[in-house]
Amino acid sequence: MEIFEPLNHAFIQRAIIAGSFIAILCSTLGVFLVLRRLSLIGDGLSHVAFGAVSFGLLLKVYPFYVALPIVMLGALGILKLIDRARVYGDAAIGIVSSMGIATGVIVASKSRGFNVDLFNFLFGNILSISKTEVFTSLLFSAILIGFIVFFYNELLSITFDEETARASGIKIARINAILFIMTGLTVVLAMRMVGIMLVSALLIIPSVTSLQFGLGFKWTLILSSFTGVLSVVAGIFISFHADLPSGATIVLLNFFFFAGGYAYKILKIKS
Amino acid sequence: MRVDVVSSENLSFQYNHSEVLSDITFRISEGDYVAIAGPNGSGKTTLIKVVLGFYRPSKGGIFLFGERPHLFKDWQKIGYLPQKSSTLNPHFPVTVWEVVSMGLLSRKKGGDISRADENEAIEKALEYMDIKDLKKRLLGELSGGQQQRVLIARAIVGEPELLILDEPTTALDPDTRDRFFNVLSEMNSKKTTVIIVTHDVGTIGKYASKLFYLDKKMVFYGSFEAFCVSREMADYFGEYSQHVICHRHDTAKPSFTL
């Protein structure tokens, strides 16, 4: 069938495989972040990634390798600002985020010739993903999903009620550091797919969509992953057939899923 | 000889240079049922948080099962219900079963509970709090009183050796409150040490064996019988109020079997 014709192309196969793994990662991690009112951490860290990518392009080093440690440091920086400096979470994200974007703008303004590459990172293009990038995405996604499964009870308990979690012997600071580092890694992985500008959408929207259905925690995670993967796969097909930018198509699809979920909730309340 | 479950020596705690707890020395032994009472801002919740190691004392020492709380590792011995359950996110996507299951986390981490035992313990805790029929419901769909019963079930599900409850009966109706106190008495009779923070000295007098009256410093710590003839308490409550509290304490405990 013509609709499945894109599957004959190797670059589409690569995009679907890598995209699905990253979607599962973003949408499960996103549920924890949204419920802890840290939704905008993805947005903040993507701005740090912007600064890091600019540096990478300036130094002619593959931006992924530069962004990885810098974004993780940014994630830990936000955590320290919240814990030690007693800065409110949203303000801490704002501080680190604006530092990242300011650095990126300064570096870009002093550079010559790499603004086109920077544009690619800003808006992403999952269809141009290489074999090495597929492998890296799969490896990191598998490790991070493994972390979420391994620390599932701790993450759930802290997200639900930090005080009681502490009285269960959970090392809150350690688990929070793991969560923030995982978020940083996820942002770097996802920016290649949907771009720096839209990465937070993949962390937030599938989670918020799944929250509309009034399910228990495990089913919320499963539904969030499902809508994330569906948006990536359907987004790739639509962008191929309609010649649309893939990242933006994926994000818009996520918005439509959210609208559907919200409509379901309203109908359920009225019935 | 009974083992000390919680003890302190000249414990003081400061917050923002202001003394919240001052020079407190006490021992709570295995099997005790202690009610901590005192006016608003008297340091009751702070004392609980120092006991659990959330805050470190400014002076003196505190011991939980003989260890400094920040070094304590046997968390499966502790069941805890914090005060601020009203701050829970009402839209949190979690079922009653999932919430109660969280009370077994420290035992699950230690790997000393099978899935079958976990299910049995959860069923039992739900039955104790009379919420078995709610187990598949979302927490956010329940009334405030039902939510509190779920959180109490989470605190007792691991059959802890020490149960610490910070104002647990605030949202409960009288029947549920009586049932809850009877469950606590039943657990206490099986050697669970109970520490309960409450404003309702009259009601708790029917159940607790000791009263700890706190007003930044320890005003009174001893049995209810001693409390009823205490001069300090007469000064604090007034002769008439003390008489009412002690009168209620004299009433027989209702029989209850689980």
Coordinates of C-alpha atoms in Angstrom, one line a residue:
Chain A
M1 CA 0.0 0.0 0.0
E2 CA 1.1 3.5 -0.8
I3 CA 0.7 4.7 2.8
F4 CA 3.3 2.2 4.0
E5 CA 5.7 3.0 1.2
P6 CA 8.0 5.1 3.5
L7 CA 8.9 1.9 5.3
N8 CA 10.9 0.8 2.2
H9 CA 13.4 3.6 3.0
A10 CA 16.2 2.8 5.4
F11 CA 16.2 6.4 6.8
I12 CA 12.5 6.0 7.7
Q13 CA 13.1 2.7 9.4
R14 CA 16.0 4.3 11.4
A15 CA 13.8 7.2 12.3
I16 CA 11.0 5.0 13.5
I17 CA 13.2 2.8 15.6
A18 CA 15.2 5.6 17.3
G19 CA 12.1 7.8 17.6
S20 CA 10.0 5.1 19.3
F21 CA 12.7 4.4 21.9
I22 CA 13.2 8.1 22.6
A23 CA 9.4 8.7 22.7
I24 CA 9.0 5.9 25.4
L25 CA 11.8 7.5 27.4
C26 CA 10.5 11.1 27.2
S27 CA 6.9 10.2 27.9
T28 CA 7.6 8.0 30.9
L29 CA 10.1 10.4 32.4
G30 CA 7.6 13.2 31.6
V31 CA 4.9 11.8 33.9
F32 CA 7.3 12.1 36.9
L33 CA 8.4 15.6 35.9
V34 CA 4.8 16.9 35.3
L35 CA 3.5 15.5 38.6
R36 CA 6.5 17.1 40.4
R37 CA 5.7 20.4 38.7
L38 CA 9.0 20.3 36.9
S39 CA 7.4 20.3 33.4
L40 CA 9.6 23.2 32.2
I41 CA 12.9 21.5 33.1
G42 CA 13.0 20.0 29.6
D43 CA 12.6 23.5 28.1
G44 CA 15.3 24.9 30.4
L45 CA 17.8 22.2 29.6
S46 CA 17.1 22.4 25.9
H47 CA 18.3 26.0 26.1
V48 CA 21.4 24.8 27.8
A49 CA 21.7 22.3 25.0
F50 CA 21.5 25.3 22.6
G51 CA 24.5 26.9 24.2
A52 CA 26.4 23.6 24.2
V53 CA 25.6 22.8 20.6
S54 CA 26.9 26.3 19.6
F55 CA 30.2 25.5 21.4
G56 CA 30.4 22.2 19.7
L57 CA 29.9 23.7 16.3
L58 CA 32.4 26.4 17.0
L59 CA 35.0 23.9 18.2
K60 CA 34.1 21.6 15.3
V61 CA 33.4 18.8 17.7
Y62 CA 30.3 16.7 17.2
P63 CA 27.7 18.7 19.2
F64 CA 26.1 15.6 20.9
Y65 CA 29.4 14.9 22.7
V66 CA 29.7 18.5 23.9
A67 CA 26.0 18.8 24.8
L68 CA 25.9 15.6 26.9
P69 CA 28.1 16.7 29.8
I70 CA 27.1 20.3 29.7
V71 CA 23.4 19.6 29.8
M72 CA 23.9 17.1 32.7
L73 CA 25.8 19.8 34.6
G74 CA 23.0 22.2 33.9
A75 CA 20.5 19.6 35.3
L76 CA 22.6 19.3 38.5
G77 CA 22.9 23.1 38.6
I78 CA 19.1 23.4 38.7
L79 CA 18.9 20.8 41.5
K80 CA 21.6 22.5 43.6
L81 CA 19.9 25.9 43.2
I82 CA 16.6 24.3 44.4
D83 CA 18.1 22.3 47.3
R84 CA 21.0 24.4 48.5
A85 CA 20.2 28.0 47.5
R86 CA 16.5 27.5 48.2
V87 CA 15.6 29.0 44.9
Y88 CA 12.0 28.1 43.7
G89 CA 12.1 25.3 41.0
D90 CA 10.7 27.4 38.2
A91 CA 13.1 30.3 39.0
A92 CA 16.1 27.8 39.1
I93 CA 15.1 26.5 35.7
G94 CA 14.8 30.1 34.4
I95 CA 18.3 31.0 35.7
V96 CA 20.0 28.0 34.1
S97 CA 17.9 28.3 30.9
S98 CA 18.7 31.9 30.3
M99 CA 22.4 31.3 30.9
G100 CA 22.3 28.6 28.3
I101 CA 20.5 30.6 25.6
A102 CA 22.6 33.7 26.3
T103 CA 25.8 31.7 25.8
G104 CA 24.5 30.2 22.6
V105 CA 23.5 33.6 21.2
I106 CA 27.0 35.1 22.0
V107 CA 28.8 32.1 20.5
A108 CA 26.6 32.1 17.4
S109 CA 27.0 35.8 16.9
K110 CA 30.8 35.5 16.9
S111 CA 30.9 32.5 14.6
R112 CA 30.9 32.3 10.8
G113 CA 29.4 29.6 8.7
F114 CA 27.7 27.3 11.2
N115 CA 24.4 29.0 11.7
V116 CA 22.7 26.6 9.2
D117 CA 23.9 23.6 11.3
L118 CA 22.6 25.3 14.4
F119 CA 19.3 25.8 12.7
N120 CA 19.2 22.0 12.2
F121 CA 19.6 21.4 15.9
L122 CA 17.1 24.1 16.8
F123 CA 14.3 22.4 14.8
G124 CA 15.6 18.9 14.5
N125 CA 15.2 16.4 11.7
I126 CA 14.6 12.8 12.7
L127 CA 14.7 11.7 9.0
S128 CA 18.3 12.6 8.7
I129 CA 19.4 10.5 11.7
S130 CA 22.5 8.4 11.0
K131 CA 23.1 4.7 11.8
T132 CA 25.5 5.7 14.6
E133 CA 22.9 8.1 16.0
V134 CA 20.3 5.3 15.9
F135 CA 22.7 3.1 17.9
T136 CA 23.5 5.8 20.4
S137 CA 19.8 6.6 20.9
L138 CA 18.9 2.9 21.4
L139 CA 21.7 2.4 23.8
F140 CA 21.0 5.4 26.0
S141 CA 17.3 5.0 25.8
A142 CA 17.5 1.4 26.9
I143 CA 19.8 2.3 29.8
L144 CA 17.6 5.2 30.9
I145 CA 14.3 3.1 30.6
G146 CA 16.1 0.4 32.6
F147 CA 16.9 3.1 35.3
I148 CA 13.2 4.1 35.4
V149 CA 12.1 0.4 35.8
F150 CA 14.8 -0.2 38.5
F151 CA 13.9 2.9 40.5
Y152 CA 10.2 2.8 39.7
N153 CA 9.1 2.4 43.4
E154 CA 11.4 5.1 44.6
L155 CA 10.5 7.6 41.9
L156 CA 6.7 6.9 42.4
S157 CA 7.1 7.3 46.2
I158 CA 9.0 10.5 46.0
T159 CA 6.7 12.0 43.4
F160 CA 3.7 11.1 45.5
D161 CA 4.9 12.2 49.0
E162 CA 8.5 13.1 49.5
E163 CA 8.3 13.1 53.3
T164 CA 6.9 9.6 53.7
A165 CA 9.4 8.4 51.1
R166 CA 12.2 9.8 53.2
A167 CA 10.8 7.8 56.2
S168 CA 10.9 4.7 54.1
G169 CA 14.7 5.1 53.9
I170 CA 14.8 6.5 50.3
K171 CA 17.8 8.7 49.7
I172 CA 15.9 11.6 48.3
A173 CA 18.9 13.6 47.2
R174 CA 20.4 10.6 45.3
I175 CA 17.1 9.8 43.5
N176 CA 16.5 13.4 42.6
A177 CA 20.0 13.7 41.2
I178 CA 19.4 10.5 39.1
L179 CA 16.1 12.0 37.8
F180 CA 17.7 15.3 36.9
I181 CA 20.6 13.6 35.1
M182 CA 18.3 11.3 33.2
T183 CA 16.3 14.4 32.1
G184 CA 19.4 16.0 30.9
L185 CA 20.4 13.0 28.9
T186 CA 16.9 12.6 27.5
V187 CA 16.9 16.2 26.3
V188 CA 20.2 15.7 24.4
L189 CA 18.8 12.5 22.8
A190 CA 15.5 14.0 21.9
M191 CA 16.9 17.3 20.4
R192 CA 18.1 15.5 17.3
M193 CA 14.6 14.3 16.7
V194 CA 12.3 17.2 17.4
G195 CA 14.9 19.9 17.9
I196 CA 15.9 22.1 20.8
M197 CA 12.8 24.3 20.4
L198 CA 10.3 21.5 20.7
V199 CA 12.0 18.9 23.0
S200 CA 10.1 19.9 26.1
A201 CA 6.8 19.1 24.2
L202 CA 7.8 15.5 24.0
L203 CA 8.4 15.4 27.8
I204 CA 5.2 17.2 28.7
I205 CA 2.4 16.6 26.2
P206 CA 2.2 12.7 26.2
S207 CA 2.2 12.8 30.0
V208 CA -0.5 15.4 30.3
T209 CA -2.6 13.5 27.7
S210 CA -2.4 10.3 29.7
L211 CA -3.4 12.2 32.9
Q212 CA -6.7 13.1 31.3
F213 CA -7.9 9.4 31.4
G214 CA -8.0 9.0 35.2
L215 CA -6.0 5.8 35.4
G216 CA -3.7 4.3 38.0
F217 CA 0.0 5.2 37.9
K218 CA 1.3 2.2 35.9
W219 CA -1.5 2.6 33.3
T220 CA -0.8 6.3 33.1
L221 CA 2.9 5.5 32.3
I222 CA 1.9 2.9 29.7
L223 CA -0.7 5.2 28.0
S224 CA 1.8 8.1 28.0
S225 CA 4.4 5.9 26.2
F226 CA 1.8 4.7 23.8
T227 CA 0.7 8.2 22.8
G228 CA 4.4 9.3 22.6
V229 CA 5.3 6.4 20.2
L230 CA 2.1 6.8 18.2
S231 CA 2.8 10.5 17.7
V232 CA 6.4 9.8 16.5
V233 CA 5.4 7.0 14.1
A234 CA 2.3 8.8 12.7
G235 CA 4.3 12.1 12.6
I236 CA 7.0 10.5 10.5
F237 CA 4.5 9.1 8.0
I238 CA 2.5 12.3 7.8
S239 CA 5.7 14.5 7.4
F240 CA 6.9 12.1 4.6
H241 CA 3.7 12.2 2.6
A242 CA 2.8 15.8 3.2
D243 CA 6.4 17.1 3.0
L244 CA 6.2 18.7 6.4
P245 CA 8.9 19.2 9.0
S246 CA 8.9 16.0 11.1
G247 CA 9.6 17.6 14.5
A248 CA 6.8 20.1 14.3
T249 CA 4.4 17.5 12.9
I250 CA 5.2 15.2 15.9
V251 CA 4.5 18.0 18.3
L252 CA 1.3 19.0 16.7
L253 CA 0.1 15.4 16.7
N254 CA 0.8 15.3 20.4
F255 CA -1.4 18.4 20.8
F256 CA -4.3 16.8 18.9
F257 CA -4.0 13.7 21.1
F258 CA -4.1 15.9 24.2
A259 CA -7.2 17.7 22.8
G260 CA -8.8 14.2 22.3
G261 CA -7.9 13.2 25.8
Y262 CA -9.3 16.4 27.3
A263 CA -12.5 16.0 25.3
Y264 CA -12.8 12.4 26.7
K265 CA -12.4 13.8 30.2
I266 CA -15.1 16.4 29.7
L267 CA -17.5 13.9 28.2
K268 CA -16.8 11.5 31.1
I269 CA -17.5 14.2 33.7
K270 CA -20.8 15.2 32.0
S271 CA -22.1 11.6 31.5
Chain B
M1 CA 13.9 -5.1 80.3
R2 CA 12.1 -3.1 77.6
V3 CA 14.2 -1.7 74.8
D4 CA 14.3 2.0 74.1
V5 CA 12.7 2.7 70.8
V6 CA 13.2 6.5 70.8
S7 CA 15.3 8.4 73.3
S8 CA 16.8 11.8 73.6
E9 CA 19.3 13.5 75.9
N10 CA 19.1 17.3 76.3
L11 CA 17.8 17.7 72.8
S12 CA 17.5 21.2 71.4
F13 CA 16.7 22.3 67.8
Q14 CA 16.9 25.8 66.3
Y15 CA 15.3 27.0 63.1
N16 CA 16.5 30.3 61.7
H17 CA 18.2 31.1 65.0
S18 CA 15.0 30.6 66.9
E19 CA 14.8 27.8 69.4
V20 CA 11.9 25.4 68.5
L21 CA 12.8 22.6 70.9
S22 CA 14.7 23.2 74.1
D23 CA 16.6 20.8 76.3
I24 CA 14.3 17.8 76.0
T25 CA 15.2 14.4 77.6
F26 CA 12.8 11.4 77.3
R27 CA 12.6 7.7 76.6
I28 CA 9.9 5.9 74.7
S29 CA 10.2 2.1 75.3
E30 CA 9.0 -0.9 73.3
G31 CA 5.2 -1.2 73.6
D32 CA 4.6 2.3 74.8
Y33 CA 1.6 4.3 73.4
V34 CA 2.6 7.9 73.6
A35 CA 0.4 10.9 72.8
I36 CA 2.3 14.1 72.0
A37 CA 0.2 17.1 72.7
G38 CA 0.7 20.8 72.9
P39 CA -0.5 24.2 71.5
N40 CA 0.1 25.3 67.9
G41 CA 3.7 26.0 67.2
S42 CA 4.9 24.1 70.3
G43 CA 7.3 21.9 68.2
K44 CA 5.3 18.6 68.0
T45 CA 5.8 18.1 64.3
T46 CA 9.4 19.3 64.5
L47 CA 10.1 16.8 67.3
I48 CA 8.8 14.0 65.0
K49 CA 11.0 15.2 62.1
V50 CA 14.0 15.3 64.4
V51 CA 13.2 11.7 65.6
L52 CA 13.0 10.6 61.9
G53 CA 16.3 12.3 61.0
F54 CA 14.8 14.9 58.7
Y55 CA 16.3 17.6 60.9
R56 CA 19.5 17.3 63.0
P57 CA 19.5 18.5 66.6
S58 CA 21.4 21.8 67.3
K59 CA 22.4 20.4 70.7
G60 CA 22.0 17.1 72.5
G61 CA 21.3 13.7 71.1
I62 CA 18.4 11.7 69.6
F63 CA 18.3 7.9 69.1
L64 CA 16.0 5.8 67.1
F65 CA 16.3 2.1 68.0
G66 CA 19.7 3.1 69.6
E67 CA 21.1 4.7 66.5
R68 CA 21.4 8.3 65.4
P69 CA 18.5 8.8 63.0
H70 CA 20.6 10.0 60.0
L71 CA 22.6 6.7 60.3
F72 CA 19.5 4.5 60.8
K73 CA 18.9 1.9 58.2
D74 CA 16.1 -0.4 59.4
W75 CA 13.3 1.7 57.9
Q76 CA 11.0 -1.3 57.6
K77 CA 10.6 -0.9 61.4
I78 CA 8.9 2.5 60.9
G79 CA 5.4 3.4 59.8
Y80 CA 4.8 7.1 59.3
L81 CA 1.9 9.3 58.6
P82 CA 2.9 12.9 58.1
Q83 CA 0.7 15.9 59.0
K84 CA 0.2 17.6 55.7
S85 CA -1.8 15.0 53.8
S86 CA -4.0 17.9 52.7
T87 CA -1.1 19.0 50.4
L88 CA -1.4 15.8 48.4
N89 CA -2.1 16.5 44.7
P90 CA -5.7 15.6 44.2
H91 CA -5.1 14.8 40.6
F92 CA -2.3 12.4 41.2
P93 CA -3.0 9.3 39.1
V94 CA -2.7 6.6 41.7
T95 CA -5.1 3.9 43.0
V96 CA -5.8 3.1 46.6
W97 CA -4.0 -0.2 46.2
E98 CA -0.9 1.6 44.8
V99 CA -0.8 4.0 47.7
V100 CA -1.0 1.3 50.3
S101 CA 1.6 -0.7 48.5
M102 CA 4.0 2.3 48.9
G103 CA 4.0 1.5 52.7
L104 CA 5.9 -1.7 51.9
L105 CA 8.6 0.0 50.0
S106 CA 11.4 -0.4 52.6
R107 CA 10.5 -4.1 52.9
K108 CA 10.5 -4.5 49.1
K109 CA 13.9 -2.8 48.9
G110 CA 15.2 -5.3 51.5
G111 CA 13.8 -8.1 49.3
D112 CA 12.2 -9.7 52.3
I113 CA 8.6 -9.8 51.1
S114 CA 7.1 -11.9 48.3
R115 CA 4.4 -10.7 45.9
A116 CA 1.9 -13.0 47.7
D117 CA 2.8 -11.6 51.2
E118 CA 2.6 -8.1 49.8
N119 CA -0.9 -8.7 48.5
E120 CA -2.0 -10.3 51.7
A121 CA -0.6 -7.4 53.8
I122 CA -2.3 -4.8 51.6
E123 CA -5.6 -6.6 51.8
K124 CA -5.3 -6.8 55.6
A125 CA -4.5 -3.1 55.9
L126 CA -7.5 -2.2 53.7
E127 CA -9.7 -4.4 55.8
Y128 CA -8.4 -2.8 59.0
M129 CA -9.4 0.7 57.7
D130 CA -12.6 -0.6 56.2
I131 CA -11.8 0.5 52.7
K132 CA -11.4 -2.8 50.9
D133 CA -14.1 -1.9 48.4
L134 CA -12.2 1.2 47.4
K135 CA -9.0 -0.6 46.4
K136 CA -9.3 0.0 42.7
R137 CA -10.5 3.6 43.0
L138 CA -8.3 6.6 42.3
L139 CA -7.2 8.4 45.5
G140 CA -8.4 11.8 44.0
E141 CA -11.9 10.5 43.7
L142 CA -12.3 9.9 47.4
S143 CA -13.5 12.2 50.2
G144 CA -11.0 13.7 52.6
G145 CA -11.8 11.2 55.3
Q146 CA -11.5 8.3 52.9
Q147 CA -8.1 9.6 51.7
Q148 CA -6.9 9.8 55.3
R149 CA -8.0 6.2 55.9
V150 CA -5.9 5.2 52.8
L151 CA -2.9 7.0 54.1
I152 CA -3.3 5.4 57.5
A153 CA -3.5 2.0 55.8
R154 CA -0.2 2.9 54.1
A155 CA 1.4 3.6 57.5
I156 CA 0.3 0.4 59.1
V157 CA 0.6 -2.0 56.2
G158 CA 4.1 -3.1 57.0
E159 CA 3.1 -3.9 60.6
P160 CA 5.9 -1.6 61.9
E161 CA 7.6 -1.9 65.2
L162 CA 7.2 1.9 65.6
L163 CA 4.2 3.8 64.3
I164 CA 4.5 7.6 64.1
L165 CA 1.3 9.4 63.3
D166 CA 1.1 13.2 63.0
E167 CA -2.5 14.4 63.6
P168 CA -4.1 11.3 61.9
T169 CA -7.7 11.8 63.0
T170 CA -8.3 15.4 61.7
A171 CA -10.5 14.4 58.7
L172 CA -12.1 11.3 60.3
D173 CA -15.8 11.0 61.3
P174 CA -16.4 9.7 64.9
D175 CA -17.1 6.1 63.9
T176 CA -14.0 5.9 61.7
R177 CA -11.9 7.6 64.4
D178 CA -13.0 5.0 67.0
R179 CA -12.3 2.2 64.6
F180 CA -8.9 3.7 63.9
F181 CA -8.0 4.0 67.6
N182 CA -9.1 0.4 68.2
V183 CA -6.8 -0.7 65.4
L184 CA -4.0 1.2 67.0
S185 CA -4.8 -0.4 70.4
E186 CA -4.8 -3.8 68.8
M187 CA -1.4 -3.2 67.1
N188 CA 0.0 -1.8 70.4
S189 CA -1.1 -4.9 72.2
K190 CA 1.1 -6.8 69.8
K191 CA 4.1 -4.7 70.8
T192 CA 3.9 -2.0 68.2
T193 CA 5.1 1.2 69.8
V194 CA 2.8 4.1 68.9
I195 CA 3.6 7.8 68.9
I196 CA 0.7 10.0 68.0
V197 CA 0.6 13.8 67.7
T198 CA -2.8 15.2 68.6
H199 CA -4.6 18.2 69.8
D200 CA -7.4 16.0 71.2
V201 CA -6.0 15.1 74.6
G202 CA -9.5 14.1 75.8
T203 CA -10.0 11.4 73.2
I204 CA -6.5 10.1 73.2
G205 CA -6.6 9.8 77.0
K206 CA -8.9 6.8 76.5
Y207 CA -6.2 4.9 74.5
A208 CA -2.7 6.1 75.1
S209 CA -0.6 5.0 78.1
K210 CA 1.5 8.1 78.3
L211 CA 1.2 11.8 77.6
F212 CA 4.0 14.0 76.4
Y213 CA 3.0 17.6 76.7
L214 CA 5.3 19.9 74.7
D215 CA 5.5 23.6 74.6
K216 CA 9.0 24.0 73.0
K217 CA 10.3 22.4 76.2
M218 CA 8.9 19.3 77.8
V219 CA 6.2 20.4 80.2
F220 CA 5.0 16.9 81.2
Y221 CA 5.9 13.3 80.3
G222 CA 4.4 10.4 82.1
S223 CA 1.4 8.2 82.5
F224 CA -2.2 9.6 82.2
E225 CA -2.7 8.7 85.8
A226 CA 0.2 10.9 86.8
F227 CA -1.0 13.6 84.4
C228 CA -4.4 13.7 86.1
V229 CA -2.8 14.7 89.4
S230 CA -0.1 16.8 88.0
R231 CA 0.2 20.3 89.3
E232 CA 1.8 21.6 86.1
M233 CA -1.1 20.3 84.0
A234 CA -3.6 21.9 86.4
D235 CA -1.8 25.2 85.7
Y236 CA -1.8 24.6 82.0
F237 CA -5.3 23.3 81.5
G238 CA -7.1 24.6 84.5
E239 CA -8.5 22.4 87.2
Y240 CA -11.9 21.9 85.4
S241 CA -10.4 21.0 82.0
Q242 CA -8.0 18.5 83.6
H243 CA -11.0 17.0 85.4
V244 CA -12.9 16.5 82.1
I245 CA -9.9 15.0 80.4
C246 CA -9.2 12.6 83.2
H247 CA -12.9 11.7 83.5
R248 CA -12.9 10.6 79.9
H249 CA -9.7 8.7 80.5
D250 CA -11.5 6.7 83.2
T251 CA -14.1 5.4 80.7
A252 CA -13.7 1.8 79.7
K253 CA -12.0 1.1 76.4
P254 CA -14.4 -0.4 73.9
S255 CA -13.7 -4.0 73.1
F256 CA -12.7 -4.7 69.5
T257 CA -11.3 -7.7 67.8
L258 CA -9.9 -7.9 64.3

